[in-house]
Coordinates of C-alpha atoms in Angstrom, one line a residue:
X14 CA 9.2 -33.8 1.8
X15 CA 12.7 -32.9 2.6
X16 CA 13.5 -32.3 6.5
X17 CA 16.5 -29.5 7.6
X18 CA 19.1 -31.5 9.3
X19 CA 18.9 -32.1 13.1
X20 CA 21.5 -30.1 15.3
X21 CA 24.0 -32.6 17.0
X22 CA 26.0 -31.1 20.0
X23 CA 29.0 -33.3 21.2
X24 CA 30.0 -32.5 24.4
X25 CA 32.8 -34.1 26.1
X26 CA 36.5 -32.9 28.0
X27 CA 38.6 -35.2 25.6
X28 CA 39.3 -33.5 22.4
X29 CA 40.3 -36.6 20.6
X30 CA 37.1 -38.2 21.8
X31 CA 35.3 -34.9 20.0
X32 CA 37.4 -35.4 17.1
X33 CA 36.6 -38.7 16.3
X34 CA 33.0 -38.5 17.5
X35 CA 32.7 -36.2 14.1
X36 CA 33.9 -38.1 11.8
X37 CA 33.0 -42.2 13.4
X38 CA 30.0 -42.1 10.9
X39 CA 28.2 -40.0 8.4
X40 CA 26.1 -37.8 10.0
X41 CA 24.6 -36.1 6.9
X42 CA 23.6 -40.0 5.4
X43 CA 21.6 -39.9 9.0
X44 CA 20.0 -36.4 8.2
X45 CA 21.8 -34.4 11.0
X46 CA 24.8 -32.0 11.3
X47 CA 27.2 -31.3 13.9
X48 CA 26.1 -27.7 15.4
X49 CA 29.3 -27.1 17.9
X50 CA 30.9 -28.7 20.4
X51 CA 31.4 -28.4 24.5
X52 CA 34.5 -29.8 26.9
X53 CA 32.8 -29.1 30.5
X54 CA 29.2 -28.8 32.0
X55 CA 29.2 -24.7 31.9
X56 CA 29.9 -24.6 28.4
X57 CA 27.2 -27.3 27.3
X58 CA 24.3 -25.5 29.1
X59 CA 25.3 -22.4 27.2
X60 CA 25.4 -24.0 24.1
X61 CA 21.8 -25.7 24.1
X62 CA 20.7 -22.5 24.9
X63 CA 22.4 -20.5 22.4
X64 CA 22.6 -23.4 19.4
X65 CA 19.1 -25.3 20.3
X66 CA 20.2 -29.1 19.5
X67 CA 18.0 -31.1 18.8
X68 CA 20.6 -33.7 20.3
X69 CA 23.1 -33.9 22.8
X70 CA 25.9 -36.7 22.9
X71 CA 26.9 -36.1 26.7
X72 CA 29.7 -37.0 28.9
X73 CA 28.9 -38.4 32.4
X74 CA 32.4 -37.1 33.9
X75 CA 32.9 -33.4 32.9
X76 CA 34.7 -30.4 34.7
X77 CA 32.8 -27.8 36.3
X78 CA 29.5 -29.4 36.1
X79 CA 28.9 -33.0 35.2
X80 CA 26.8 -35.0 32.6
X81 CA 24.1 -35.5 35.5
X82 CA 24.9 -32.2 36.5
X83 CA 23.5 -30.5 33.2
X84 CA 20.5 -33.2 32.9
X85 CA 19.4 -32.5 36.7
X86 CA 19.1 -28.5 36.3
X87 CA 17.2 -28.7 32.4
X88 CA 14.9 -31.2 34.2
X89 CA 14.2 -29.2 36.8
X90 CA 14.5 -26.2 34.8
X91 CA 12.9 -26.8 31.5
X92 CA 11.7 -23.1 30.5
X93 CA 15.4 -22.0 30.6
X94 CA 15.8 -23.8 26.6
X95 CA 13.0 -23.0 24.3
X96 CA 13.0 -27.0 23.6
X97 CA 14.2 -29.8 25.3
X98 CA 16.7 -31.8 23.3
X99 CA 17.6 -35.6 23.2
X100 CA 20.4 -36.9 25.0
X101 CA 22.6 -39.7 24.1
X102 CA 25.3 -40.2 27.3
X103 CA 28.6 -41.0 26.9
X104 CA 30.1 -43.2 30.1
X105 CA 33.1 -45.4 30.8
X106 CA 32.2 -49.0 32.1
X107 CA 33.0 -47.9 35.7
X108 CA 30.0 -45.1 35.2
X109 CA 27.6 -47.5 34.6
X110 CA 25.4 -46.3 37.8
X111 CA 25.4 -43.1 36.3
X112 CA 24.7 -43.8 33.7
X113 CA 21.5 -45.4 35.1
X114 CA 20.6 -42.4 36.8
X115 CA 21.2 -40.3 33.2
X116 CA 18.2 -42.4 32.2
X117 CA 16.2 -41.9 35.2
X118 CA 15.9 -38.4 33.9
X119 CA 15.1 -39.0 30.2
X120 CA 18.2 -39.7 28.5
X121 CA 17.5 -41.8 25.6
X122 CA 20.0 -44.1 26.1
X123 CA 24.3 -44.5 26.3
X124 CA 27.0 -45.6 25.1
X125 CA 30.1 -47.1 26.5
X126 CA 33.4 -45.3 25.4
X127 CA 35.3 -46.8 23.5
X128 CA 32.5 -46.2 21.0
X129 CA 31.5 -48.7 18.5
X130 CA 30.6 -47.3 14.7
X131 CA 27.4 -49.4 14.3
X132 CA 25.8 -49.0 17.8
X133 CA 26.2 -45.2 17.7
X134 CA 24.8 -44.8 14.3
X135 CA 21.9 -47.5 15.2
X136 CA 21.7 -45.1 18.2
X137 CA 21.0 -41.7 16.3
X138 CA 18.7 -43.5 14.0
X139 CA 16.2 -44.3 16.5
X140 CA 16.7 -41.4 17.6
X141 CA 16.4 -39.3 14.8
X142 CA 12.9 -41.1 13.7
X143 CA 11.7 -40.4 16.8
X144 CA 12.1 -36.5 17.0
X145 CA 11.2 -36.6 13.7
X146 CA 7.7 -38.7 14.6
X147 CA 7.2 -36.1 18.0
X148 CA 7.7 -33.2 15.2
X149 CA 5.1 -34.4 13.3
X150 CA 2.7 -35.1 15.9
X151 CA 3.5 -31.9 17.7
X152 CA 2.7 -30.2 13.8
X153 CA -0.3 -32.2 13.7
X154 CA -1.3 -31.0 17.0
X155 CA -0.7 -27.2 16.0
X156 CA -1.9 -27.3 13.3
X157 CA -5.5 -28.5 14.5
X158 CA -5.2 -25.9 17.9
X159 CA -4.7 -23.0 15.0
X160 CA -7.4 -24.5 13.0
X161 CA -10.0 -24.1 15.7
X162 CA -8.4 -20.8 16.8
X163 CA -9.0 -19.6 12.9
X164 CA -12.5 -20.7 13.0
X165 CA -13.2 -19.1 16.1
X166 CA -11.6 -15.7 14.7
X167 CA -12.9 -15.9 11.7
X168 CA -16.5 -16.6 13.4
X169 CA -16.0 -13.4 15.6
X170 CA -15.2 -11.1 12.4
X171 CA -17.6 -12.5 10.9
X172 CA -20.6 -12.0 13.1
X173 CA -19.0 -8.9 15.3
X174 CA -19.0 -10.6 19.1
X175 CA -16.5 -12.0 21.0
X176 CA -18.8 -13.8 22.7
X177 CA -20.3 -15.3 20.1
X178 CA -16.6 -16.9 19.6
X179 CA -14.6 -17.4 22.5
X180 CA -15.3 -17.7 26.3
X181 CA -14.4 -15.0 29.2
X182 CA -11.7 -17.7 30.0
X183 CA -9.4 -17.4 26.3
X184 CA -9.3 -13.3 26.4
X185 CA -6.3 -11.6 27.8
X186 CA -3.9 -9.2 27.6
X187 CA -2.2 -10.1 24.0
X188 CA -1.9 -7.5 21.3
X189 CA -3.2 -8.5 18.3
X190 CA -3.1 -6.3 15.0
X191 CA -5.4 -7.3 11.6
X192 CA -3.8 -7.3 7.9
X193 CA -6.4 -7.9 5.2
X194 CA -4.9 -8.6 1.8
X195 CA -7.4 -8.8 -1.3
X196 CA -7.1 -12.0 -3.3
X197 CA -8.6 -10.1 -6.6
X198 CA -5.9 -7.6 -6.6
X199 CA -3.0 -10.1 -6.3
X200 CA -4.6 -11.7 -8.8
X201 CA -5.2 -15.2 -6.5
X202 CA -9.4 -14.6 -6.3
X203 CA -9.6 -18.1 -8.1
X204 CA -6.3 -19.2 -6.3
X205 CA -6.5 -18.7 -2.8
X206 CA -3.9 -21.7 -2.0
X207 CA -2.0 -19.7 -4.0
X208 CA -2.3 -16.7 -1.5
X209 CA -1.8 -19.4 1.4
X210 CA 1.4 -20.1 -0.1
X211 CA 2.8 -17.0 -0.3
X212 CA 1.1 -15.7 3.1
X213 CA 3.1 -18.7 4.5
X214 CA 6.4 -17.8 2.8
X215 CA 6.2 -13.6 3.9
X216 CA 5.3 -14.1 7.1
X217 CA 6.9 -17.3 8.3
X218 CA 8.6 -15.3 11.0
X219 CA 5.6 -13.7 12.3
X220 CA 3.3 -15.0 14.6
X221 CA -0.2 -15.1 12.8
X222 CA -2.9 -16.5 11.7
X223 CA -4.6 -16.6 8.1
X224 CA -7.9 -17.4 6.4
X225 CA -10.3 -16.3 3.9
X226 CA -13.3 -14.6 4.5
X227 CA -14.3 -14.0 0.8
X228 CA -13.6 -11.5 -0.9
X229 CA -11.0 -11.1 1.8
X230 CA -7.5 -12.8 2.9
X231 CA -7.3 -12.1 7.1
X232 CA -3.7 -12.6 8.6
X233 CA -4.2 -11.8 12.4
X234 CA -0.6 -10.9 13.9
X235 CA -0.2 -11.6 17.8
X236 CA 2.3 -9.8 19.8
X237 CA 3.8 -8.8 16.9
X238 CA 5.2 -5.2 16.5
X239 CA 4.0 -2.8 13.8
X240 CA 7.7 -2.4 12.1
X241 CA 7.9 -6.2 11.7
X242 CA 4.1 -6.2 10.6
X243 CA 4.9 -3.1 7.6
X244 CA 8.7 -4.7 7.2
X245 CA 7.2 -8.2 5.6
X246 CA 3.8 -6.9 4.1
X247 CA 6.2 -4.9 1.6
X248 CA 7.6 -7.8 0.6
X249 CA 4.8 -9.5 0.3
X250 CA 3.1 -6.5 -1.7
X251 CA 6.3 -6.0 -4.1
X252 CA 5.6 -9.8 -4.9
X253 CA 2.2 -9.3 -6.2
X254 CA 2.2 -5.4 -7.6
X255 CA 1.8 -4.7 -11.1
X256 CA 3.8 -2.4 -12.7
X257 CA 4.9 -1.4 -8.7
X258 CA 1.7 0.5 -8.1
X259 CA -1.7 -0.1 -6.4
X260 CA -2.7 -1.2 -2.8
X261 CA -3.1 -4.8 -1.9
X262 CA -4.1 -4.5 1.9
X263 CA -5.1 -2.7 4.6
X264 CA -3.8 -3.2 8.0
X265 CA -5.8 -2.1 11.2
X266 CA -3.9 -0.6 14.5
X267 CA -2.2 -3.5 16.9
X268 CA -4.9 -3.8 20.2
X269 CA -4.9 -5.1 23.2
X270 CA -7.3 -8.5 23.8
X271 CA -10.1 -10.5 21.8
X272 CA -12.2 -7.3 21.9
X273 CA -8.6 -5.5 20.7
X274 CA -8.8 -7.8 17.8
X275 CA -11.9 -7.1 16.7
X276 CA -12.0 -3.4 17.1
X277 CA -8.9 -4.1 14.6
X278 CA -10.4 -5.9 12.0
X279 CA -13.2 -3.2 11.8
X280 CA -10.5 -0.6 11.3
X281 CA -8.9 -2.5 8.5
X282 CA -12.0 -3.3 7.0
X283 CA -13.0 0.2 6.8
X284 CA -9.3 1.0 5.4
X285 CA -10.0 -1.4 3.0
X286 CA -13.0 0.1 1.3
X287 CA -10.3 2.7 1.0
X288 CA -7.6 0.7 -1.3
X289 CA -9.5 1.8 -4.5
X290 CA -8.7 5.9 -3.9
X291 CA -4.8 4.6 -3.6
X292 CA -3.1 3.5 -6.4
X293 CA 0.4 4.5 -5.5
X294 CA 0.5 3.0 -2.3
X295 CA 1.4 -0.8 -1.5
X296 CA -0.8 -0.7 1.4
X297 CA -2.7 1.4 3.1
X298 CA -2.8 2.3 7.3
X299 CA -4.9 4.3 9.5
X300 CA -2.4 7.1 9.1
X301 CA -2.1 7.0 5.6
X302 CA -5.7 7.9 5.7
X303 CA -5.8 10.1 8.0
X304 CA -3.0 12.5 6.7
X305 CA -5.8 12.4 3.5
X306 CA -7.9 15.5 3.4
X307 CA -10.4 13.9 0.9
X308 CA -10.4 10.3 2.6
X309 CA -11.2 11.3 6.2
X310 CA -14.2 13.3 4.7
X311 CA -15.3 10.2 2.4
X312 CA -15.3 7.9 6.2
X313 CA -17.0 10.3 8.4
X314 CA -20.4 9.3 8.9
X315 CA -22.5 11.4 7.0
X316 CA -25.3 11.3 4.1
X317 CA -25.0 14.4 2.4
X318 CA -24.7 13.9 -1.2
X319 CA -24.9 15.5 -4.4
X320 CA -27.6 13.9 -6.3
X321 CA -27.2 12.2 -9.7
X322 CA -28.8 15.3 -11.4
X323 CA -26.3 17.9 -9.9
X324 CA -23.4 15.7 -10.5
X325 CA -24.1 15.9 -14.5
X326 CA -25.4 19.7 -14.3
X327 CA -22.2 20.6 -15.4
X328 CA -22.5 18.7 -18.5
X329 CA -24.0 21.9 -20.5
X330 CA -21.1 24.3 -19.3
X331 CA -18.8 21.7 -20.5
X332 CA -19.9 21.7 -24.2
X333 CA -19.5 25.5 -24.5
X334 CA -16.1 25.0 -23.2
X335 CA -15.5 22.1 -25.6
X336 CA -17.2 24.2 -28.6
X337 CA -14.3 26.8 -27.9
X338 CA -11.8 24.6 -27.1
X339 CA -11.2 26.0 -23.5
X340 CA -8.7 23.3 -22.2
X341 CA -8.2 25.3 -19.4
X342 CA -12.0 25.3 -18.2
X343 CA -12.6 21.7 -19.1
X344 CA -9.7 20.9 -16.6
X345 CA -11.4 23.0 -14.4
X346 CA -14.6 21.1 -14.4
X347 CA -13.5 18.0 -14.8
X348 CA -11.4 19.0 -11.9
X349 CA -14.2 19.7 -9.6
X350 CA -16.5 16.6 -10.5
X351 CA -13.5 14.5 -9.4
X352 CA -13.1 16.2 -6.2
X353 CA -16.7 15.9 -5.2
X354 CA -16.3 12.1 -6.1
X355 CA -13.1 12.0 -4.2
X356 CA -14.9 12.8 -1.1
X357 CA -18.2 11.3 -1.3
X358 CA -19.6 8.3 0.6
X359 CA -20.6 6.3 -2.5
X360 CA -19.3 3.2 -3.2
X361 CA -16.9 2.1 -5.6
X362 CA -19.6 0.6 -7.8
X363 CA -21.9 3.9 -7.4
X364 CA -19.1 6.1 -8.4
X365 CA -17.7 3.9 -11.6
X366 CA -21.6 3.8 -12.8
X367 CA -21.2 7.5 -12.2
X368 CA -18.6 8.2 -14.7
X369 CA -19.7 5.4 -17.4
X370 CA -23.1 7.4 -17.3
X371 CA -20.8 10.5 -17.3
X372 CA -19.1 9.7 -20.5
X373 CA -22.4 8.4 -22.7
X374 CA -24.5 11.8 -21.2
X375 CA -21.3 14.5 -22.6
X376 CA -20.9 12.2 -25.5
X377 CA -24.7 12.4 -26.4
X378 CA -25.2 15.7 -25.5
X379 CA -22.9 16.9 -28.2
X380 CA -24.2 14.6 -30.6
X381 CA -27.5 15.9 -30.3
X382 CA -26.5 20.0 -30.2
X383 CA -23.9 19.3 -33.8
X384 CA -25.4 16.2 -35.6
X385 CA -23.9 17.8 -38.4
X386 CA -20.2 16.8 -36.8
X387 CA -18.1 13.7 -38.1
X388 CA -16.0 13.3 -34.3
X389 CA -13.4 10.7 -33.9
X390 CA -13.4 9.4 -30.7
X391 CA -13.9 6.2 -28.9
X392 CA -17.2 4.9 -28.5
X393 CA -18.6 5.8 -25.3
X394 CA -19.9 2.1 -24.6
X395 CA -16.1 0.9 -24.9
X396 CA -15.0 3.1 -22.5
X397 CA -18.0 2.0 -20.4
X398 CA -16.6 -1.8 -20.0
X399 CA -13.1 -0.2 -19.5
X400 CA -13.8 2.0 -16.7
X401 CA -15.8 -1.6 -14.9
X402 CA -12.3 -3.0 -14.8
X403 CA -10.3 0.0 -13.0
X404 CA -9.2 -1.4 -9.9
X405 CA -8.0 2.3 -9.1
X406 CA -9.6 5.6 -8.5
X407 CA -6.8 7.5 -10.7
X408 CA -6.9 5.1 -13.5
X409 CA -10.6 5.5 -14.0
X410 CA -10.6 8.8 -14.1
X411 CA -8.2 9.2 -16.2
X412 CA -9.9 7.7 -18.7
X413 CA -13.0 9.8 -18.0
X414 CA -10.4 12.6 -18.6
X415 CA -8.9 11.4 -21.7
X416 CA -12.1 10.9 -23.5
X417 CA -13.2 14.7 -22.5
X418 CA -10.1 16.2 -23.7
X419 CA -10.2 14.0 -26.5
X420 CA -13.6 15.4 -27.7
X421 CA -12.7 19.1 -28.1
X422 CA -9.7 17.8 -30.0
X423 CA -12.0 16.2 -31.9
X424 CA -14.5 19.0 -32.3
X425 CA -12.0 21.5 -32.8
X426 CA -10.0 19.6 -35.7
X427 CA -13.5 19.8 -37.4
X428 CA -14.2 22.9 -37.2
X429 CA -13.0 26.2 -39.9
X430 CA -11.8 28.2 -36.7
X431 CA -9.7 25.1 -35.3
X432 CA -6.3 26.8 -35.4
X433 CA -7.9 29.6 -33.8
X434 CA -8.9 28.4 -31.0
X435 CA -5.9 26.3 -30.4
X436 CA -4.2 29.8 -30.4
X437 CA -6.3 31.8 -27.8
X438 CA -5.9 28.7 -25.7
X439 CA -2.6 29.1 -25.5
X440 CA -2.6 32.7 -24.9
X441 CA -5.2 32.1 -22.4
X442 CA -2.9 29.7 -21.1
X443 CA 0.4 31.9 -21.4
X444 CA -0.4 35.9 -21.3
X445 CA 1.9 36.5 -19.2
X446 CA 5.0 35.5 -21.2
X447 CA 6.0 37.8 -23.7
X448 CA 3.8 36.1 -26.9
X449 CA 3.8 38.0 -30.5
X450 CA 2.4 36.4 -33.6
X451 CA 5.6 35.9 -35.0
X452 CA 6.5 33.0 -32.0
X453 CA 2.7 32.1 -32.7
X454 CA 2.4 31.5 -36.1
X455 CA 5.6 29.3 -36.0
X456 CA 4.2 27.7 -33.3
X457 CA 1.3 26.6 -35.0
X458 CA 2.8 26.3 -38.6
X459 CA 0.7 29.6 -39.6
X460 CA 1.8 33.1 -41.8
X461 CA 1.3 35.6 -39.0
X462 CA 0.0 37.7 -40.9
X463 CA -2.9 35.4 -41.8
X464 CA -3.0 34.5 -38.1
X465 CA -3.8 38.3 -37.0
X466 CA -6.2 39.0 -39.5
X467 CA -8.0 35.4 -38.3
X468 CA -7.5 36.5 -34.6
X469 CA -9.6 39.3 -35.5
X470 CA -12.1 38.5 -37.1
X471 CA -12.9 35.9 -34.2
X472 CA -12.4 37.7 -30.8
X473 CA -13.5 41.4 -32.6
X474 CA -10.3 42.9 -31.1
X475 CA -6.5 42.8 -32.4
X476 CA -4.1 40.7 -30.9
X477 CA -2.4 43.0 -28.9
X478 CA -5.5 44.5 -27.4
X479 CA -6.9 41.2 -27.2
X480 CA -3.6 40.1 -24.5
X481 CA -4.3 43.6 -22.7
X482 CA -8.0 42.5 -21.7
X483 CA -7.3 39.2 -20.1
X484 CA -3.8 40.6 -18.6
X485 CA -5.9 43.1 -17.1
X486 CA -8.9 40.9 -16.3
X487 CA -6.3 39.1 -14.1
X488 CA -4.7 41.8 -13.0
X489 CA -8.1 43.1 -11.4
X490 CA -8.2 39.1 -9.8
X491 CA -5.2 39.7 -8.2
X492 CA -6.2 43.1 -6.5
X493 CA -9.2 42.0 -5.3
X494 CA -7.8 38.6 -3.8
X495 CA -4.3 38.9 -3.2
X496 CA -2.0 41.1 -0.6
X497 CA 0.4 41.7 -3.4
X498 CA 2.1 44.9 -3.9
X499 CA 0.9 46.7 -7.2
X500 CA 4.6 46.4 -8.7
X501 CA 4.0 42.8 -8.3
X502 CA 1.1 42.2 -9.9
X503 CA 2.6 44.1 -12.9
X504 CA 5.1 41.2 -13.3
X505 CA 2.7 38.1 -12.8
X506 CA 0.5 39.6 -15.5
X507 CA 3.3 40.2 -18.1
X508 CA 4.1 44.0 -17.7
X509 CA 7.6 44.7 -17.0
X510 CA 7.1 48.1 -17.0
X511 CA 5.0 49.1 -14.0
X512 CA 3.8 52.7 -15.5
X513 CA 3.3 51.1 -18.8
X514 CA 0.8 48.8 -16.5
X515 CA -0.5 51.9 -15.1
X516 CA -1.4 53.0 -18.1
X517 CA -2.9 49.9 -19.8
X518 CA -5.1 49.8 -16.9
X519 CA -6.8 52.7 -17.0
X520 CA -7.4 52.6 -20.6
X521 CA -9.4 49.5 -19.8
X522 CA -11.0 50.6 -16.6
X523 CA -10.6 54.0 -16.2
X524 CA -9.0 53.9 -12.9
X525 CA -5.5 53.5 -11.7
X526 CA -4.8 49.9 -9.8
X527 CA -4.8 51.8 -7.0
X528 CA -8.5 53.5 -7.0
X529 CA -10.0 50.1 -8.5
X530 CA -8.2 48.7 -5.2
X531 CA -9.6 51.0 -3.1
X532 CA -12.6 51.2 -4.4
X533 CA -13.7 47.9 -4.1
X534 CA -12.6 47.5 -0.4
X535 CA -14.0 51.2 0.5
X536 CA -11.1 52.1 1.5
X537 CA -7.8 53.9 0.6
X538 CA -5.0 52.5 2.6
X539 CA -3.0 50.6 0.3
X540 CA 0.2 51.4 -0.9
X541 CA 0.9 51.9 -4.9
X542 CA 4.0 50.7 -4.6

């Protein structure tokens, strides 16, 4: 395994002896690099605090503070560098008592000056292996201290007690916050050293922990802040999305102590049963589910649940409205079911069984009422096995959606009145544009007259009397429900001409908009204008 360089400060108040200090042997050959350099006592203790050496070749006699000046005040003083380096001293032959005294306080040896080339280099070899051998021990070490803190962790999540995993003793007052990442949806469930891999390259920065807890990843932050948390898990999320969409992890709120850290994990794991209902999200937070309406209804704690039997009730109204082709009302339904599932407290598995069973009930049920019908769609069952590998609320139902939409195109394209019915969809869909059979036929590569005389014989009604019922059908809507002005509601409903609205209306109703309005609040205060 290759090792980064070790950091060499040379300090000494000679420039030449600096100069040539650099370039007496080849430091790189030795596996270290020269960092900076110092010429007085001051400037060295500033620079193993700032640079972090891992050795020091030091000068006994220095201005401002000496050699045993700067080794007296780290030894004493050892929390004021993160680590204590090596030193190597540097002394004249008269300094020799010094020199002693440099040892005395855990130099690692010195050299006279004038320095010979094959003692200094046999010098920094010895002691290069042996911060390289304390490293490893010290790694060793670490590594079996985070070990048994993982276990322990992963023994508290696992069976939902502190005690059960650490004594009164360990707790205190650091802030611990709980990521968990699933290996299935990075695609690393068979591959978790894959996932250790990457955890360790994302979040090398952070403090943390990680482990599996199958069918989970955990990475336990401590004392890290939530920006730096967010910052690398979208890295790390980027790295493993497909097609840039579709949540990876959840990550509970940072808390304080061992009972902190728990309460954390149950938040994420909560979030996590979350990740299916968001597909467009890397990850997902407490607040991203709290600013959603239909996911803080799905986690409040409650039971009450359409049944099986009401959730496909709708199944009957939805072949009418495939039979006529009624886009609009398929949407509608379709629209509805999915909300309900939206915020529901099934699982994930209850609510994909819920729309396989979906699909193979419509699909049947129109079978059975028009055996006589030749429909090209896909078979149910396929779409079955398809739906069981949707990571993703929104892909699954649009699939469910698809095949629905895809029937009454079916149905309809085998039917003598197909064209029809495409065409008062789209007047249904558009009556308050300015529509003529002309714009109609050519729309739907039709002679208009052809397409008036079809229109009907199906509705009963012409075409332009036809667009004056459902114009004023939702004009009526509008009165009743809205705090529009009467002029207003002319225009929404395709009547530029307010008294030619006036007068449509009361052909169809035999009141004004005014007295249906006032009729049907029992009252006559609002204004016709």
């Amino acid at each position: 395994m290759s090792r980064r360089p070790l950091k060499v400060l040379i300090a000494d108040d000679e420039e030449i002896v600096r100069k040539g200090l650099k370039n007496i042997i080849d430091w790189e050959r030795l596996g270290c690099e020269i960092c900076g350099e110092a010429s007085n006592g001051e400037d060295v203790l500033e620079k193993i605090v700032s640079l972090k050496p891992a050795i020091v070749m030091l000068d006994i006699n220095m201005p401002v503070k000496t050699g045993i000046d700067v080794l007296k005040e780290i030894n004493e003083h050892p929390e004021i560098v993160s680590r204590v380096p090596e030193f190597l001293i540097l002394s004249g032959y008269s300094d020799f008592e010094y020199a002693q005294k440099a040892l005395n306080y855990g130099a690692k040896g010195y050299i006279v000056k004038p320095v010979d080339e094959d003692e200094l280099e046999k010098k920094i070899k010895s002691i290069v292996k042996e911060v390289h051998d304390e490293t490893e021990v010290d790694t060793l070490r670490t590594n079996a201290k985070n070990l048994e803190v993982e276990k322990k962790f992963s023994r508290m999540f696992l069976y939902g007690n502190v005690a059960d995993a650490f004594s009164k003793e360990e707790d205190g007052d650091d802030r611990y916050s709980v990521l968990i990442v699933s290996p299935e949806l990075c695609g690393c469930a068979e591959q978790l050293q894959v996932m250790k891999m990457a955890v360790q390259e994302n979040f090398m920065y952070t403090r943390h922990f990680d482990f599996a807890m199958e069918p989970m990843y955990i990475i336990l932050f401590k004392n890290e802040s939530e920006e730096s948390i967010l910052r690398h898990l979208g890295r790390f999320c980027n790295k493993f999305q497909k097609n840039g969409e579709g949540s990876l992890a959840a990550v509970g709120e940072s808390l304080v102590g061992l009972e902190g850290a728990l309460d954390s994990f149950n938040q994420a794991k909560k979030i996590y049963e979350q990740m299916f209902f968001f597909a467009h999200r890397p990850y997902v937070t407490i607040r991203d589910v709290l600013n959603d309406e239909d996911a803080k209804i799905r986690m409040q704690p409650h039971t009450v649940n359409a049944s099986e039997k009401e959730f496909f009730h709708c199944i009957p109204k939805l072949i009418q409205y495939i039979e006529i082709y009624d886009l609009q009302k398929i949407r509608a339904t379709l629209d509805s079911q999915i909300r309900w599932l939206k915020r529901s407290s099934l699982t994930v598995d209850q609510i994909k069984k819920l729309c396989m069973a979906f699909i193979v009930e419509t699909q049947n049920a129109i079978r059975t009422k028009h055996p006589e019908k030749e429909l090209e769609t896909v078979p149910a069952l396929d779409l079955v096995n398809l739906i069981y590998t949707q990571n993703y609320f929104d892909g699954m139902i649009a699939i469910v959606s698809d095949f629905t939409l895809g029937l009454a195109e079916s149905f309809t394209s085998n039917t003598a009145n197909s064209t029809i019915l495409k065409v008062i969809q789209y007047v249904r869909a558009n009556f308050n544009t300015d529509l003529k059979l002309e714009m109609l036929g050519n729309l739907f590569n039709c002679n208009s007259a052809y397409l008036g005389k079809k229109f009907r014989e199906y509705t009963g009604v012409p075409f332009n009397t036809y667009m004056d019922i459902i114009r004023i059908e939702e004009a009526k809507k509008l009165l009743l429900s809205s705090p529009l002005k009467i002029y207003e509601i002319s225009k929404l409903v395709g009547y530029t001409n307010t008294d030619y609205f006036y007068l449509k209306f009361k052909k169809h109703t035999n009141m004004t908009p005014k007295e249906f309005k006032s009729s049907s609040h029992g009252d006559g205060e609002n204004s016709e204008n």
